[in-house]
Tab-separated table of C-alpha atoms in Angstrom:
chain	number	residue	atom	x	y	z
A	1	VAL	CA	253.524	20.270	28.416
A	2	TRP	CA	254.312	20.161	25.058
A	3	HIS	CA	252.425	21.827	22.474
A	4	CYS	CA	251.932	21.671	19.261
A	5	LEU	CA	251.637	25.058	17.202
A	6	PRO	CA	250.762	25.471	13.399
A	7	GLU	CA	253.116	24.768	11.114
A	8	VAL	CA	255.240	28.022	9.616
A	9	PRO	CA	255.530	30.087	6.724
A	10	GLN	CA	256.058	27.409	3.598
A	11	ASP	CA	259.805	30.155	3.071
A	12	LEU	CA	260.679	29.931	6.711
A	13	ARG	CA	261.198	25.955	7.144
A	14	ARG	CA	264.839	25.247	6.835
A	15	HIS	CA	267.790	23.205	8.920
A	16	ASP	CA	270.633	24.896	10.412
A	17	ALA	CA	268.659	28.418	11.043
A	18	CYS	CA	269.133	30.330	14.361
A	19	LEU	CA	266.856	31.430	16.738
A	20	ALA	CA	267.893	33.638	19.905
A	21	LEU	CA	265.810	35.548	22.457
A	22	CYS	CA	267.365	38.679	24.060
A	23	ASP	CA	265.709	41.882	25.787
A	24	LEU	CA	264.093	42.551	22.164
A	25	GLY	CA	262.831	39.837	21.869
A	26	LEU	CA	262.748	36.357	20.496
A	27	PHE	CA	265.147	36.104	16.614
A	28	TYR	CA	265.596	34.054	13.561
A	29	PHE	CA	267.841	33.877	11.679
A	30	GLY	CA	269.823	32.689	8.384
A	31	GLY	CA	269.766	29.111	7.286
A	32	ALA	CA	269.469	26.388	4.926
A	33	ARG	CA	267.046	24.752	2.638
A	34	GLY	CA	268.654	22.424	0.548
A	35	ARG	CA	271.189	24.369	-1.110
A	36	VAL	CA	269.923	27.939	-0.489
A	37	PHE	CA	271.254	29.991	2.339
A	38	TYR	CA	269.351	32.396	3.492
A	39	LYS	CA	270.511	35.939	5.629
A	40	ASP	CA	267.004	37.199	6.385
A	41	LEU	CA	266.491	37.890	10.188
A	42	HIS	CA	262.565	37.616	11.388
A	43	ALA	CA	261.328	39.163	15.303
A	44	VAL	CA	259.522	35.762	16.841
A	45	SER	CA	256.032	36.585	18.599
A	46	VAL	CA	254.225	33.088	20.310
A	47	ASP	CA	251.095	32.204	20.418
A	48	VAL	CA	249.889	28.857	22.667
A	49	GLN	CA	245.853	29.082	20.189
A	50	LYS	CA	247.162	30.764	16.922
A	51	GLY	CA	251.065	29.934	16.825
A	52	CYS	CA	254.828	31.738	15.339
A	53	SER	CA	254.130	34.755	14.063
A	54	PHE	CA	257.377	35.845	11.762
A	55	THR	CA	258.148	39.698	10.940
A	56	LYS	CA	260.558	40.529	8.989
A	57	VAL	CA	262.893	42.747	9.903
A	58	ALA	CA	264.136	45.340	7.745
A	59	CYS	CA	268.254	45.760	7.214
A	60	ALA	CA	270.046	47.702	5.686
A	61	ASP	CA	272.478	47.143	3.997
A	62	VAL	CA	275.374	46.038	5.683
A	63	ALA	CA	274.279	42.584	7.195
A	64	PRO	CA	275.974	38.955	7.619
A	65	ALA	CA	276.295	36.955	4.342
A	66	PRO	CA	273.355	34.199	4.119
A	67	ARG	CA	274.856	31.318	5.914
A	68	SER	CA	273.747	28.140	8.391
A	69	ASN	CA	275.084	26.918	11.361
A	70	THR	CA	276.406	30.365	12.907
A	71	ALA	CA	277.000	30.610	16.686
A	72	PHE	CA	274.045	33.001	17.165
A	73	VAL	CA	273.746	34.757	21.340
A	74	SER	CA	272.746	36.835	22.813
A	75	ARG	CA	273.133	39.614	26.152
A	76	GLY	CA	271.247	42.371	27.077
A	77	GLY	CA	269.459	43.844	24.041
A	78	THR	CA	271.622	42.879	21.617
A	79	LEU	CA	272.451	39.654	19.490
A	80	TRP	CA	275.678	38.471	18.658
A	81	LEU	CA	276.751	36.352	14.962
A	82	PHE	CA	280.269	34.960	15.042
A	83	GLY	CA	281.269	32.685	11.930
A	84	GLY	CA	278.680	29.704	10.056
A	85	CYS	CA	279.215	28.838	6.221
A	86	ASP	CA	277.364	28.660	2.854
A	87	LEU	CA	278.430	25.059	1.420
A	88	ALA	CA	276.576	26.334	-2.520
A	89	ARG	CA	279.665	28.853	-2.815
A	90	PRO	CA	281.606	27.506	-0.660
A	91	GLU	CA	282.877	29.477	2.060
A	92	MET	CA	283.184	28.832	5.617
A	93	TYR	CA	283.035	33.017	8.123
A	94	SER	CA	285.537	33.941	10.909
A	95	ASP	CA	283.169	37.349	10.880
A	96	LEU	CA	282.072	38.831	13.862
A	97	TRP	CA	278.796	41.466	14.221
A	98	CYS	CA	276.122	42.270	16.620
A	99	PHE	CA	272.564	43.714	15.769
A	100	ASP	CA	270.602	46.039	18.655
A	101	GLY	CA	267.563	46.490	16.113
A	102	SER	CA	270.389	46.937	13.369
A	103	TRP	CA	272.994	44.968	12.094
A	104	THR	CA	276.763	46.639	13.056
A	105	GLN	CA	279.793	44.220	12.129
A	106	ILE	CA	282.615	44.239	15.147
A	107	VAL	CA	285.466	44.430	13.182
A	108	THR	CA	288.918	43.203	15.258
A	109	SER	CA	292.427	42.559	14.743
A	110	MET	CA	293.396	38.545	14.411
A	111	PRO	CA	289.897	36.944	14.917
A	112	PRO	CA	289.562	32.912	15.345
A	113	PRO	CA	289.994	30.885	12.060
A	114	ALA	CA	286.337	30.832	9.690
A	115	ARG	CA	284.838	27.742	11.288
A	116	SER	CA	281.126	26.104	11.277
A	117	GLY	CA	278.777	24.376	14.021
A	118	HIS	CA	280.673	25.789	16.601
A	119	GLN	CA	278.639	27.298	19.476
A	120	ALA	CA	279.641	30.909	21.994
A	121	ALA	CA	278.565	32.109	25.097
A	122	TRP	CA	279.448	35.579	26.964
A	123	LEU	CA	280.753	34.543	30.911
A	124	LYS	CA	280.474	38.461	32.184
A	125	ASN	CA	282.589	40.650	29.811
A	126	ALA	CA	284.201	37.782	27.605
A	127	PHE	CA	282.943	37.298	24.435
A	128	PHE	CA	283.505	33.014	23.613
A	129	VAL	CA	284.174	30.946	20.674
A	130	VAL	CA	284.357	26.930	21.003
A	131	GLY	CA	285.084	24.574	18.743
A	132	GLY	CA	283.518	24.178	15.414
A	133	TRP	CA	284.570	22.765	12.056
A	134	ASN	CA	286.831	24.667	9.108
A	135	GLY	CA	285.940	22.316	6.018
A	136	THR	CA	288.569	19.839	5.853
A	137	GLY	CA	288.254	18.814	10.089
A	138	MET	CA	287.224	19.300	13.971
A	139	LEU	CA	288.846	22.306	16.073
A	140	GLY	CA	289.009	21.432	19.930
A	141	ASP	CA	290.350	25.378	20.229
A	142	ILE	CA	288.512	27.707	22.322
A	143	TRP	CA	289.097	31.684	21.583
A	144	SER	CA	287.994	34.575	24.505
A	145	LEU	CA	286.802	38.624	23.467
A	146	GLU	CA	288.076	40.679	25.553
A	147	GLU	CA	287.198	45.145	25.263
A	148	GLY	CA	288.127	44.383	21.222
A	149	THR	CA	290.793	41.581	20.657
A	150	TRP	CA	291.445	38.053	20.189
A	151	SER	CA	293.021	35.669	22.150
A	152	GLU	CA	292.516	31.545	22.413
A	153	VAL	CA	292.979	30.472	26.010
A	154	GLU	CA	295.181	27.118	26.820
A	155	GLY	CA	292.423	24.525	27.438
A	156	LYS	CA	291.185	23.356	24.704
A	157	ILE	CA	288.142	20.258	24.458
A	158	SER	CA	287.931	16.929	22.360
A	159	PRO	CA	287.732	18.350	18.712
A	160	ARG	CA	284.130	18.221	17.735
A	161	ALA	CA	281.283	20.331	16.132
A	162	CYS	CA	276.858	20.392	16.357
A	163	PHE	CA	277.586	20.193	20.330
A	164	GLY	CA	275.491	22.109	22.988
A	165	LEU	CA	276.311	25.158	25.043
A	166	GLY	CA	275.359	25.676	28.221
A	167	ALA	CA	276.812	29.451	30.519
A	168	LEU	CA	276.682	28.708	33.715
A	169	GLY	CA	278.938	31.486	36.936
A	170	ASN	CA	282.318	31.754	34.899
A	171	LYS	CA	281.979	28.278	33.465
A	172	LEU	CA	281.086	26.651	29.992
A	173	LEU	CA	279.362	23.204	30.096
A	174	ILE	CA	280.106	21.536	27.105
A	175	PHE	CA	278.316	17.815	25.447
A	176	GLY	CA	278.209	16.014	22.568
A	177	GLY	CA	278.628	16.478	19.413
A	178	LEU	CA	280.326	15.598	16.371
A	179	ASP	CA	284.165	13.606	16.397
A	180	ASP	CA	286.514	13.806	14.362
A	181	LYS	CA	285.857	10.613	12.482
A	182	TYR	CA	282.890	12.808	10.770
A	183	SER	CA	283.430	13.336	6.923
A	184	VAL	CA	281.484	15.736	5.240
A	185	ASP	CA	280.391	13.108	2.427
A	186	GLY	CA	279.327	10.841	4.921
A	187	LEU	CA	281.877	8.253	4.937
A	188	CYS	CA	282.858	8.396	8.039
A	189	THR	CA	282.899	4.630	9.751
A	190	GLY	CA	280.501	4.577	12.679
A	191	PRO	CA	278.366	7.127	14.501
A	192	CYS	CA	280.983	9.582	14.744
A	193	VAL	CA	279.733	11.542	17.592
A	194	GLN	CA	281.774	12.796	20.597
A	195	LEU	CA	282.370	10.076	23.377
A	196	SER	CA	283.564	12.423	26.115
A	197	ALA	CA	281.265	13.130	29.338
A	198	LEU	CA	280.304	16.818	29.985
A	199	THR	CA	283.461	18.620	29.976
A	200	LEU	CA	283.525	22.010	32.186
A	201	PHE	CA	286.086	25.510	30.482
A	202	ASP	CA	286.376	27.457	34.003
A	203	SER	CA	286.919	30.832	32.594
A	204	LEU	CA	289.527	31.702	35.118
A	205	ASP	CA	291.586	29.117	35.004
A	206	SER	CA	291.310	28.472	31.387
A	207	THR	CA	291.639	24.869	32.255
A	208	VAL	CA	288.631	22.219	30.501
A	209	ALA	CA	288.111	19.163	32.492
A	210	ALA	CA	286.184	16.177	32.965
A	211	ALA	CA	282.316	16.196	35.002
A	212	ILE	CA	281.832	13.639	37.670
A	213	GLU	CA	278.326	12.709	36.633
A	214	VAL	CA	275.778	10.688	38.472
A	215	GLY	CA	271.962	9.846	37.898
A	216	GLN	CA	270.766	9.106	34.617
A	217	LEU	CA	272.799	9.994	32.059
A	218	PRO	CA	271.801	10.793	28.562
A	219	PRO	CA	272.874	9.027	25.627
A	220	LYS	CA	275.098	9.980	23.416
A	221	ARG	CA	274.941	12.559	20.455
A	222	ALA	CA	275.949	15.598	18.015
A	223	PHE	CA	273.785	18.537	16.390
A	224	VAL	CA	272.656	19.622	19.930
A	225	SER	CA	271.493	23.277	18.912
A	226	SER	CA	268.554	23.133	22.054
A	227	SER	CA	271.241	22.627	24.831
A	228	VAL	CA	270.313	26.126	27.017
A	229	CYS	CA	270.925	27.180	31.007
A	230	ALA	CA	268.267	27.730	32.505
A	231	GLY	CA	268.173	29.178	35.970
A	232	THR	CA	270.934	27.604	37.348
A	233	SER	CA	270.231	24.336	34.941
A	234	LEU	CA	272.307	22.624	32.111
A	235	LEU	CA	268.773	21.827	29.573
A	236	ILE	CA	270.005	18.979	27.122
A	237	GLY	CA	267.647	17.174	24.575
A	238	PHE	CA	267.334	16.470	20.476
A	239	GLY	CA	270.078	15.844	18.204
A	240	ALA	CA	270.505	12.362	16.476
A	241	ASP	CA	272.361	9.238	17.899
A	242	GLY	CA	274.476	9.499	14.403
A	243	HIS	CA	275.093	11.048	10.839
A	244	TYR	CA	273.148	9.935	7.970
A	245	PRO	CA	272.741	7.210	6.689
A	246	GLY	CA	271.051	4.882	10.276
A	247	VAL	CA	270.786	7.894	12.080
A	248	THR	CA	268.033	7.885	14.945
A	249	ASP	CA	266.816	11.407	15.917
A	250	LEU	CA	266.217	11.479	19.485
A	251	GLY	CA	263.216	13.516	21.201
A	252	ASP	CA	264.483	13.248	24.568
A	253	VAL	CA	265.737	16.595	27.058
A	254	TYR	CA	267.304	16.024	30.342
A	255	LEU	CA	268.063	18.508	33.055
A	256	CYS	CA	271.491	18.547	34.822
A	257	ARG	CA	271.790	20.387	38.025
A	258	PRO	CA	275.904	20.625	38.897
A	259	VAL	CA	276.780	21.060	42.702
A	260	THR	CA	279.700	22.139	44.011
A	261	TRP	CA	281.811	20.193	46.833
A	262	SER	CA	281.158	22.511	50.049
A	263	VAL	CA	281.600	21.333	53.213
A	264	SER	CA	278.153	22.687	54.846
A	265	THR	CA	276.239	21.539	51.975
A	266	HIS	CA	278.296	17.585	51.493
A	267	ALA	CA	279.252	16.805	55.344
A	268	VAL	CA	279.432	13.246	55.660
A	269	PHE	CA	278.814	12.777	59.387
A	270	PRO	CA	275.128	14.724	60.692
A	271	PHE	CA	275.118	17.753	62.521
A	272	ALA	CA	274.357	16.853	65.747
A	273	ALA	CA	277.102	13.454	64.997
A	274	ARG	CA	280.090	16.202	64.041
A	275	ARG	CA	278.854	18.721	66.920
A	276	ARG	CA	279.342	14.926	70.289
A	277	VAL	CA	283.711	15.051	67.766
A	278	VAL	CA	283.863	18.298	69.182
A	279	LEU	CA	282.843	17.913	71.762
A	280	TRP	CA	285.419	14.806	72.979
A	281	LEU	CA	288.384	16.876	70.852
A	282	LEU	CA	287.621	20.134	73.687
A	283	ILE	CA	286.945	17.918	75.857
A	284	HIS	CA	291.002	15.498	75.249
A	285	GLN	CA	292.665	19.156	74.408
A	286	ARG	CA	291.782	20.187	78.152
A	287	LEU	CA	293.044	17.013	79.310
A	288	GLN	CA	295.897	17.220	76.800
A	289	LEU	CA	295.759	14.146	75.402
A	290	LEU	CA	296.147	15.497	72.491
A	291	PRO	CA	298.466	18.013	70.619
A	292	SER	CA	296.743	21.144	69.261
A	293	HIS	CA	297.888	20.337	65.933
A	294	LEU	CA	296.241	17.203	65.041
A	295	TRP	CA	292.951	17.399	66.721
A	296	ILE	CA	292.416	20.924	65.874
A	297	LEU	CA	292.653	19.410	62.025
A	298	PRO	CA	289.244	17.874	61.794
A	299	LEU	CA	287.952	21.550	62.475
A	300	GLN	CA	289.941	22.689	58.993
A	301	TRP	CA	285.968	20.904	57.273
A	302	MET	CA	283.854	22.718	59.801
A	303	ASP	CA	282.031	25.917	59.130
A	304	ALA	CA	281.213	28.265	61.161
A	305	ALA	CA	277.203	26.868	60.578
A	306	ASP	CA	278.288	23.627	61.770
A	307	TRP	CA	278.958	25.714	65.217
A	308	ASP	CA	275.431	26.476	66.291
A	309	ILE	CA	276.389	30.808	66.965
A	310	GLU	CA	273.593	32.595	67.413
A	311	PRO	CA	272.534	35.457	64.274
A	312	SER	CA	273.866	38.600	66.648
A	313	GLN	CA	277.087	36.273	66.654
A	314	ARG	CA	277.063	35.007	63.186
A	315	THR	CA	278.438	37.880	61.350
A	316	ALA	CA	281.488	38.750	63.806
A	317	ALA	CA	282.772	35.582	63.796
A	318	GLU	CA	282.658	35.669	59.771
A	319	SER	CA	284.127	38.302	59.416
A	320	ARG	CA	286.939	36.881	60.636
A	321	GLU	CA	288.594	34.846	58.195
A	322	GLY	CA	289.472	31.568	58.927
A	323	CYS	CA	287.309	32.173	62.120
A	324	PRO	CA	286.656	28.546	62.105
A	325	VAL	CA	289.907	26.920	61.710
A	326	GLU	CA	291.848	29.691	64.885
A	327	LEU	CA	289.540	28.546	67.012
A	328	PHE	CA	292.321	28.383	69.969
A	329	PRO	CA	295.153	29.757	67.973
A	330	VAL	CA	298.877	28.310	69.418
A	331	THR	CA	302.108	31.190	69.411
A	332	GLU	CA	305.464	30.668	68.995
A	333	ASP	CA	305.594	29.840	72.529
A	334	GLY	CA	303.391	27.844	72.545
A	335	GLN	CA	300.583	29.891	74.755
A	336	HIS	CA	296.393	29.771	73.496
A	337	GLN	CA	295.504	33.143	72.166
A	338	GLU	CA	292.092	34.586	72.641
A	339	ALA	CA	289.563	32.250	71.336
A	340	CYS	CA	287.784	34.449	68.788
A	341	PRO	CA	284.110	35.069	68.288
A	342	ALA	CA	283.061	31.741	66.879
A	343	ALA	CA	284.637	29.785	69.709
A	344	GLN	CA	284.198	31.040	72.408
A	345	ALA	CA	280.302	31.216	71.229
A	346	ALA	CA	280.198	27.376	69.831
A	347	THR	CA	282.710	26.443	73.953
A	348	SER	CA	279.674	27.768	75.831
A	349	ARG	CA	276.844	25.978	74.594
A	350	LEU	CA	278.813	22.539	74.342
A	351	GLN	CA	279.638	23.342	78.465
C-alpha cells in the first residue's frame, strides 16, 4: 500500500542522491541540485503520519567529497561508498569509503577507474563494482575487492550506466540502464536505453549470461536506482524509458523470482508416472531385456525423494553420494553389487 508522506525540507530535495539501510538505520547521502553537489549524510526516520525526519550526522573533516551518482551499499552495521561525480568541478571519483558511525577512507592499491552511475554490492566477503560512466563513455567491466585487493574479473556486461542491480546468493542480477549511445550533452539519437535481457553474473566462475525470462517482462528502462532484493526476489521499479527530451517517467514496480532448474521441482512427469517408469525398468532388468547401462540412465534424472524413502532411512540414503544413480552398481565382471539403502527401500515398496 502506497502512502504519500509529507514533503522533505527544501534543502534536501536533490537528484541522484543515495539512500541505504544498514543495521545502524536508514541514511541519505549527497546528491545534486542543479550544479550544486553535496556531501552531507543524514539519518532518516520514517513515520507514515508525520513523514520523514532527517538528522544531519556530524562528521569530522575526513569525509567523502561532494558527489552524486555514487554507489552506496550496506553490509551489516556499515555503509560502503565508491566513486561518483561532481560535474560542477568537474571531477570523477574512484575512492572507497566506509561509514560505521564515522567515515573512514579505505586506501587500496590500483582501484577501478573513476566512474559514476555504476552499481555495487557485497557477495559474501567480496565487494563488487559494476559498469558506470567514466565521463566520456559507458563501462561494462566488473571489479571485485577481497582482502584489500582489487581485481578485474573476466566477465563483462554490455556497457551501461544508471541501471538496476541486485545480489542473490552468489549472483548479481543486472537490469536496464543507459547504453553506450548516450551522450551527456543530450545529442544521442534514440532512447539510449539498454535493450538486453536481465543479465546474470556468477561470482563463482566469473561468467556473464542472459537470463531466460518468462512472465510479464518489465519495459526496458534506465535510471533504475530503485532495484533492490527482497528475500529471494528482485524488485525493479520506476526509472525512465529514455533520456530527455521526450522521456516517459515510469511508475511501475515488477517482481522477479529467480528459479533454478532441479529434478525435484521441475520433473517432466508427475511422481506417479515416474514411479511406474521405475517399476517397468526394474521388471525388464530382471527379465534381462535391457542392458544395465541403458535402463539405469533415466534413474540419473531422479533424486532420492522420487523413491518415497521412509524418513528414518532418508538420512542414511542421502549420505551416500550418487546413491539414487548407483541403485545396482555393476562390477567389472558384470555382477551386481549389493543395492544401496535407497534402492532397497524403493524395491521393497515397488514389489
